[in-house]
Coordinates of C-alpha atoms in Angstrom, one line a residue:
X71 CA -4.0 -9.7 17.8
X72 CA -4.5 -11.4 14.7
X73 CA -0.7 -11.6 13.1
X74 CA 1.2 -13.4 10.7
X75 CA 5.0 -14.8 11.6
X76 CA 7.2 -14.0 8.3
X77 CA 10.5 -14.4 6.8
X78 CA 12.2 -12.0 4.7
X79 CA 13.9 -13.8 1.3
X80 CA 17.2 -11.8 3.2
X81 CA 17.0 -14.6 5.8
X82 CA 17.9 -17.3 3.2
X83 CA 19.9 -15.2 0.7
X84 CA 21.3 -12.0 -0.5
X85 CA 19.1 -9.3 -2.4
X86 CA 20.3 -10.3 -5.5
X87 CA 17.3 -12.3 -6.8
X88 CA 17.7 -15.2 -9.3
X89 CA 14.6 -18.3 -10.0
X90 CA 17.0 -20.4 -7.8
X91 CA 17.5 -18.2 -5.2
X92 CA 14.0 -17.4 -4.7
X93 CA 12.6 -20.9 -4.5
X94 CA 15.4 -21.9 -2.3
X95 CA 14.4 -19.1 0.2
X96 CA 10.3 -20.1 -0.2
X97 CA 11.4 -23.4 0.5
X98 CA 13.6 -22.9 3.8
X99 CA 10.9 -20.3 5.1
X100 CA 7.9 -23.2 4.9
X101 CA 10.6 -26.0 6.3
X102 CA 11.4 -23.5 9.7
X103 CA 7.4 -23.0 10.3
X104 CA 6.8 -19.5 9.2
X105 CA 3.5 -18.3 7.8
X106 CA 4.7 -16.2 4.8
X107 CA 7.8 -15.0 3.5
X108 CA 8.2 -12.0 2.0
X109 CA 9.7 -11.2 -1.0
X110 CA 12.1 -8.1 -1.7
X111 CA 11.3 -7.2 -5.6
X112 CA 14.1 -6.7 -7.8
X113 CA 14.2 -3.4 -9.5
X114 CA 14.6 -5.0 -12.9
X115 CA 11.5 -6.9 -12.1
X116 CA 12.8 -9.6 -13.7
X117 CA 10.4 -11.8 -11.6
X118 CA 8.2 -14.8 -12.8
X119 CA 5.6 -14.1 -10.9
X120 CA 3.4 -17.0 -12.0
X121 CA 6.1 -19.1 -11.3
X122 CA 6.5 -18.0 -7.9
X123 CA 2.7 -18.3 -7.0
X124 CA 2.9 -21.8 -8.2
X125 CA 5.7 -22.2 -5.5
X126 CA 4.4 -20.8 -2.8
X127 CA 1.2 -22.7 -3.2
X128 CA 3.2 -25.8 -3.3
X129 CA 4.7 -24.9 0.2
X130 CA 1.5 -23.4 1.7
X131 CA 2.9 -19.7 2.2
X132 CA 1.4 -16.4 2.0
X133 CA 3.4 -13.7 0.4
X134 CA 3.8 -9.8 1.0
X135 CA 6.3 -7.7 -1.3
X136 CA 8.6 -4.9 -0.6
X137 CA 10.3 -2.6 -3.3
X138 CA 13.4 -0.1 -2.4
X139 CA 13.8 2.9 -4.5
X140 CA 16.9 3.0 -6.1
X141 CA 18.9 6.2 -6.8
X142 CA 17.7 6.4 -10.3
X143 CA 14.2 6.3 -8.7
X144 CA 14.5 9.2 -6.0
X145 CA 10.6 10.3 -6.2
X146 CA 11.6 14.2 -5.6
X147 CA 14.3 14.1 -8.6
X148 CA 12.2 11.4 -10.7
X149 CA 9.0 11.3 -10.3
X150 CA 8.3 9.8 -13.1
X151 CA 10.3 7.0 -13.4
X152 CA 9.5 6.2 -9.4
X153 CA 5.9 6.1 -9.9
X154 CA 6.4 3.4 -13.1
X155 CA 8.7 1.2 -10.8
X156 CA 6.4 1.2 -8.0
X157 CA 3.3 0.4 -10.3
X158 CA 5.6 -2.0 -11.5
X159 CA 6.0 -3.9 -8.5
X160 CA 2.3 -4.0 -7.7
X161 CA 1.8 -5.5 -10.9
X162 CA 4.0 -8.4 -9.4
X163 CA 2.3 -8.5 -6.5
X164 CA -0.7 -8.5 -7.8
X165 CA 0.3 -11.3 -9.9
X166 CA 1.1 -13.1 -6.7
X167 CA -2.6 -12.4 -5.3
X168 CA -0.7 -10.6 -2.7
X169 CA -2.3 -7.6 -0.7
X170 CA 0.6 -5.6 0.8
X171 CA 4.0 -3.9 -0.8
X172 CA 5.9 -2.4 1.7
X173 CA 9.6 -0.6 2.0
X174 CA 11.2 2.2 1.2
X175 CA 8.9 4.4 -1.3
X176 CA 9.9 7.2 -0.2
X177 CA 12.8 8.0 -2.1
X178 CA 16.4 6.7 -3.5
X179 CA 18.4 4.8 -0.6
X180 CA 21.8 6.4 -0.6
X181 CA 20.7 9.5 -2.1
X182 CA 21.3 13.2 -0.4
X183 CA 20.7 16.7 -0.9
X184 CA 22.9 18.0 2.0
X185 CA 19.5 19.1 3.3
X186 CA 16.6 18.0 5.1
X187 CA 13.3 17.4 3.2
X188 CA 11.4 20.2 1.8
X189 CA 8.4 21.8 1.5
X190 CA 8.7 21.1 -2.3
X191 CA 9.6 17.8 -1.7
X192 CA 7.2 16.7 0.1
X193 CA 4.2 18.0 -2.5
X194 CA 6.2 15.6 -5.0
X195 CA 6.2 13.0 -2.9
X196 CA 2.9 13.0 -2.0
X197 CA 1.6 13.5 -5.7
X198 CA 3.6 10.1 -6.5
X199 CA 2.0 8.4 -3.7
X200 CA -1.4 9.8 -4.3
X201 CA -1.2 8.3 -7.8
X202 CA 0.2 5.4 -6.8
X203 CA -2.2 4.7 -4.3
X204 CA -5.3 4.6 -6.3
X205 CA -3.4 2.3 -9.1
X206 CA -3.1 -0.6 -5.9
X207 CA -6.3 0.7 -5.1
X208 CA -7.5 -1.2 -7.9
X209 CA -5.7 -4.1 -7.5
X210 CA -6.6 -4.7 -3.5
X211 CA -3.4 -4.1 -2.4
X212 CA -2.1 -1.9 0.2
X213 CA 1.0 0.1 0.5
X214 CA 3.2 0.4 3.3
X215 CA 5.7 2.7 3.4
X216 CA 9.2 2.2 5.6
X217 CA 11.4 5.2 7.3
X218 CA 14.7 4.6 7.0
X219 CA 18.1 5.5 9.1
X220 CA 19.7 9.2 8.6
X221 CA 22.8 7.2 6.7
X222 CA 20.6 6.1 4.1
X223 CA 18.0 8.5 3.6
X224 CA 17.1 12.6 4.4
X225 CA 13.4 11.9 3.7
X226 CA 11.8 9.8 5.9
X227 CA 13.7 8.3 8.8
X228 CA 10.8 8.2 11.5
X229 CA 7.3 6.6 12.0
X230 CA 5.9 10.7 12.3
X231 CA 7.7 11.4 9.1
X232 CA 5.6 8.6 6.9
X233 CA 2.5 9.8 9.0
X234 CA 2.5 13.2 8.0
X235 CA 2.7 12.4 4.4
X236 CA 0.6 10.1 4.4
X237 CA -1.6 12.4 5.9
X238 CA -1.1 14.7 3.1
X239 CA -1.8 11.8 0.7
X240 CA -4.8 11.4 2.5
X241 CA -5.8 7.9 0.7
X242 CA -7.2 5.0 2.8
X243 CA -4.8 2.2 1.4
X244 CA -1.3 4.0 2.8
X245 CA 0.0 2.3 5.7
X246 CA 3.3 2.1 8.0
X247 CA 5.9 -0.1 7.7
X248 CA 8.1 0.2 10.8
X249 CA 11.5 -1.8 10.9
X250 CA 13.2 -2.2 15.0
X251 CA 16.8 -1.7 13.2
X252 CA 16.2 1.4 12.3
X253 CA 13.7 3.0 14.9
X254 CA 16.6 1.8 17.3
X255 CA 18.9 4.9 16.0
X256 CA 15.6 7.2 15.0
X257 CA 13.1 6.8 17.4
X258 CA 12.5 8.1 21.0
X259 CA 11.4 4.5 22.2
X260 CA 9.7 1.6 20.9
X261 CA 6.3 2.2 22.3
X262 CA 5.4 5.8 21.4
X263 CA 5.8 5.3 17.1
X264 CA 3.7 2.2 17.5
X265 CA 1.0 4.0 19.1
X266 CA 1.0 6.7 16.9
X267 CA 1.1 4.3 14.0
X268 CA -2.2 2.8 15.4
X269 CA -3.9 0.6 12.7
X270 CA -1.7 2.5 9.7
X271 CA 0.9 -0.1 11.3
X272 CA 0.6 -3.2 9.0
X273 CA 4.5 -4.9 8.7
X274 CA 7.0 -4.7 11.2
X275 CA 10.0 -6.0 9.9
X276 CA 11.9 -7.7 13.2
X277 CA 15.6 -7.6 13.9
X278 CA 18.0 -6.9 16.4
X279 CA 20.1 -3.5 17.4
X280 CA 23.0 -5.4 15.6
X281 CA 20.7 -7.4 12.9
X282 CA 21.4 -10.7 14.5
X283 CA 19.2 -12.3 17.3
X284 CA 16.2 -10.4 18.8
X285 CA 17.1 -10.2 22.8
X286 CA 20.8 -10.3 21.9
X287 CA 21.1 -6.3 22.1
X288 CA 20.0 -3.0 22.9
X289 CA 16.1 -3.3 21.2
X290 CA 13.3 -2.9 24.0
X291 CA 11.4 -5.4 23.2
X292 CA 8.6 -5.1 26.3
X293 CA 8.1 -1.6 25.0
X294 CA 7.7 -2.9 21.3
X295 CA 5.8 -5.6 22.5
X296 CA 3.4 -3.7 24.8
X297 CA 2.5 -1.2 22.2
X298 CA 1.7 -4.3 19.8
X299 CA -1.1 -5.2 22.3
X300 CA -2.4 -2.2 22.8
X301 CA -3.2 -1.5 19.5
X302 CA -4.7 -4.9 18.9
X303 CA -2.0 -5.5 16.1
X304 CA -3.4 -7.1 13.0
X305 CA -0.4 -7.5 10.3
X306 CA 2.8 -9.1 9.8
X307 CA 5.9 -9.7 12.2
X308 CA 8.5 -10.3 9.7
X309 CA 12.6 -11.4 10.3
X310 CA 14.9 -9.2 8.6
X311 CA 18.3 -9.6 10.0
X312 CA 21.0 -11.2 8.7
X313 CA 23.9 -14.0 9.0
X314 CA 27.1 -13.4 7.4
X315 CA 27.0 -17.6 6.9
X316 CA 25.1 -16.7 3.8
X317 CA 27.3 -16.1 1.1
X318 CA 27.7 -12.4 -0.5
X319 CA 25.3 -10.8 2.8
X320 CA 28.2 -9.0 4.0
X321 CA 29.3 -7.1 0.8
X322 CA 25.6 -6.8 0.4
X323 CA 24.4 -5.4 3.6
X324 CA 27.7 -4.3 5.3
X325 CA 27.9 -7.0 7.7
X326 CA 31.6 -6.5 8.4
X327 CA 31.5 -8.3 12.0
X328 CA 30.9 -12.1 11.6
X329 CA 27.6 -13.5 12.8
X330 CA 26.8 -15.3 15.7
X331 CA 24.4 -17.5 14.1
X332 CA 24.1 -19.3 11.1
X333 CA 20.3 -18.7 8.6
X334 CA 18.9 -21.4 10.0
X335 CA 19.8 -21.0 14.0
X336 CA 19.0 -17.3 13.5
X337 CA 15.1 -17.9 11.9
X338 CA 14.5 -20.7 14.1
X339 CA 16.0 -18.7 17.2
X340 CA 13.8 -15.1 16.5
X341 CA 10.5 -16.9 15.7
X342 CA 10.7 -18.6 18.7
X343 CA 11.7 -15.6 20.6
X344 CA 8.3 -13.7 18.8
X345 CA 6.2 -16.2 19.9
X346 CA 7.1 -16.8 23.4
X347 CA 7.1 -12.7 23.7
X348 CA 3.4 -12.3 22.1
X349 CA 2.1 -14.8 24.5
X350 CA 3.3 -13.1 27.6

């Protein structure tokens, strides 16, 4: 398996991204050994992204991006104005001479019909994607889309949800982007969406049942793990969970319960646990 250890910028700080903020978090991922962080685009895209490159160089980091829809965004209401945010971001990332944004392009997180996904839906969706697809087609970069929980989203909450339309989409430089936080509510097991996935699965963002320490609660990890191998994983393991140490995460990411683990315990702590479970 040929895969890269990552941080998200949510280890180090809250989603709300400022110059400081982000160098801060580059920093702190480089110091605690990781081989890339990855950086969650702010839907202003207000982002300096010559700036950043320049730091990240400096700290010897590779770099993916994420984007997540926001209501105003919801493809199958806005098409539109979703397909110029998300060509937005790959701009940025492109400006980074980064090859992968991933997260939730599906649609608006937070926003409901009452109603699963449609037919009708789905033809929208896949028209945005479609479009979208050849624009990072141009610029190298490949897009991973993430399936989130039923309490954030009706449109895609499992791994068989993003394959079918990327199916429909049918363009080579769609991927998966799987997340063990929410697969733990939505998914059968661990092993059987990885599998199916197969080498569409290129970012796996990492985190416990509870967001805190992987091994600390009810994730399978030997089933995730096991799939991993037998796909021959190539792509990037990357920590998203959270400490409520870091001020404004728990308003940000309702983290009511306090942490057990500071940032710095809780990066150090999960790459260590990746490492020692990819070498079994």
């Amino acid at each position: 398996m040929k895969v890269k250890f990552g941080a998200s910028l949510l280890s180090w700080i809250t989603p709300l991204w400022t110059a400081e903020s982000g160098h801060y978090a580059i920093k702190k991922t480089a110091e605690t050994g990781f081989d890339m962080i990855e950086i969650l685009l702010p839907n202003s895209m207000d982002f300096d992204a010559q700036t950043v490159k320049k730091q990240l160089r400096e700290n010897n980091l590779e770099v993916a991006c994420s984007l997540n829809l926001p209501k105003e965004a919801h493809i199958s209401f806005y098409p539109d104005e979703a397909l110029k945010l998300i060509c937005k971001a790959l701009d940025k990332t492109a400006g980074l001479d980064a090859t992968f944004l991933g997260g939730v392009l599906h649609g608006g997180i937070g926003v409901f019909t009452g109603n699963p996904i449609t037919a009708d839906e789905k033809e929208i969706i896949t028209e945005v994607w479609g479009k979208a697809a050849l624009y990072a087609q141009k610029l190298g970069i490949t897009v991973g889309i993430e399936p989130i929980n039923r309490y954030e989203s009706y449109v895609c909450n499992t791994a068989e949800n993003v394959l079918e339309l990327i199916q429909k989409t049918n363009q080579p430089n769609l991927a998966v982007h799987l997340d063990t936080f929410h697969m733990n509510i939505e998914e059968k097991n661990f092993y059987d969406p990885v599998i199916a996935s197969g080498k569409l699965l290129k970012h796996l963002h990492i985190t416990e049942s509870n967001r805190g320490m992987p091994g600390e609660g009810t994730v399978n990890w030997q089933e995730l793990f096991k799939a991993l191998k037998e796909i021959d994983f190539e792509g990037n393991l990357v920590l998203e969970n959270f400490s409520s140490a870091v001020p404004g995460m728990q308003q940000a990411v309702s983290l009511w319960q306090t942490s057990l683990h500071n940032d710095l315990e809780l990066a150090v702590g999960s790459l260590e646990f990746l490492k020692q479970n990819l070498n079994k």
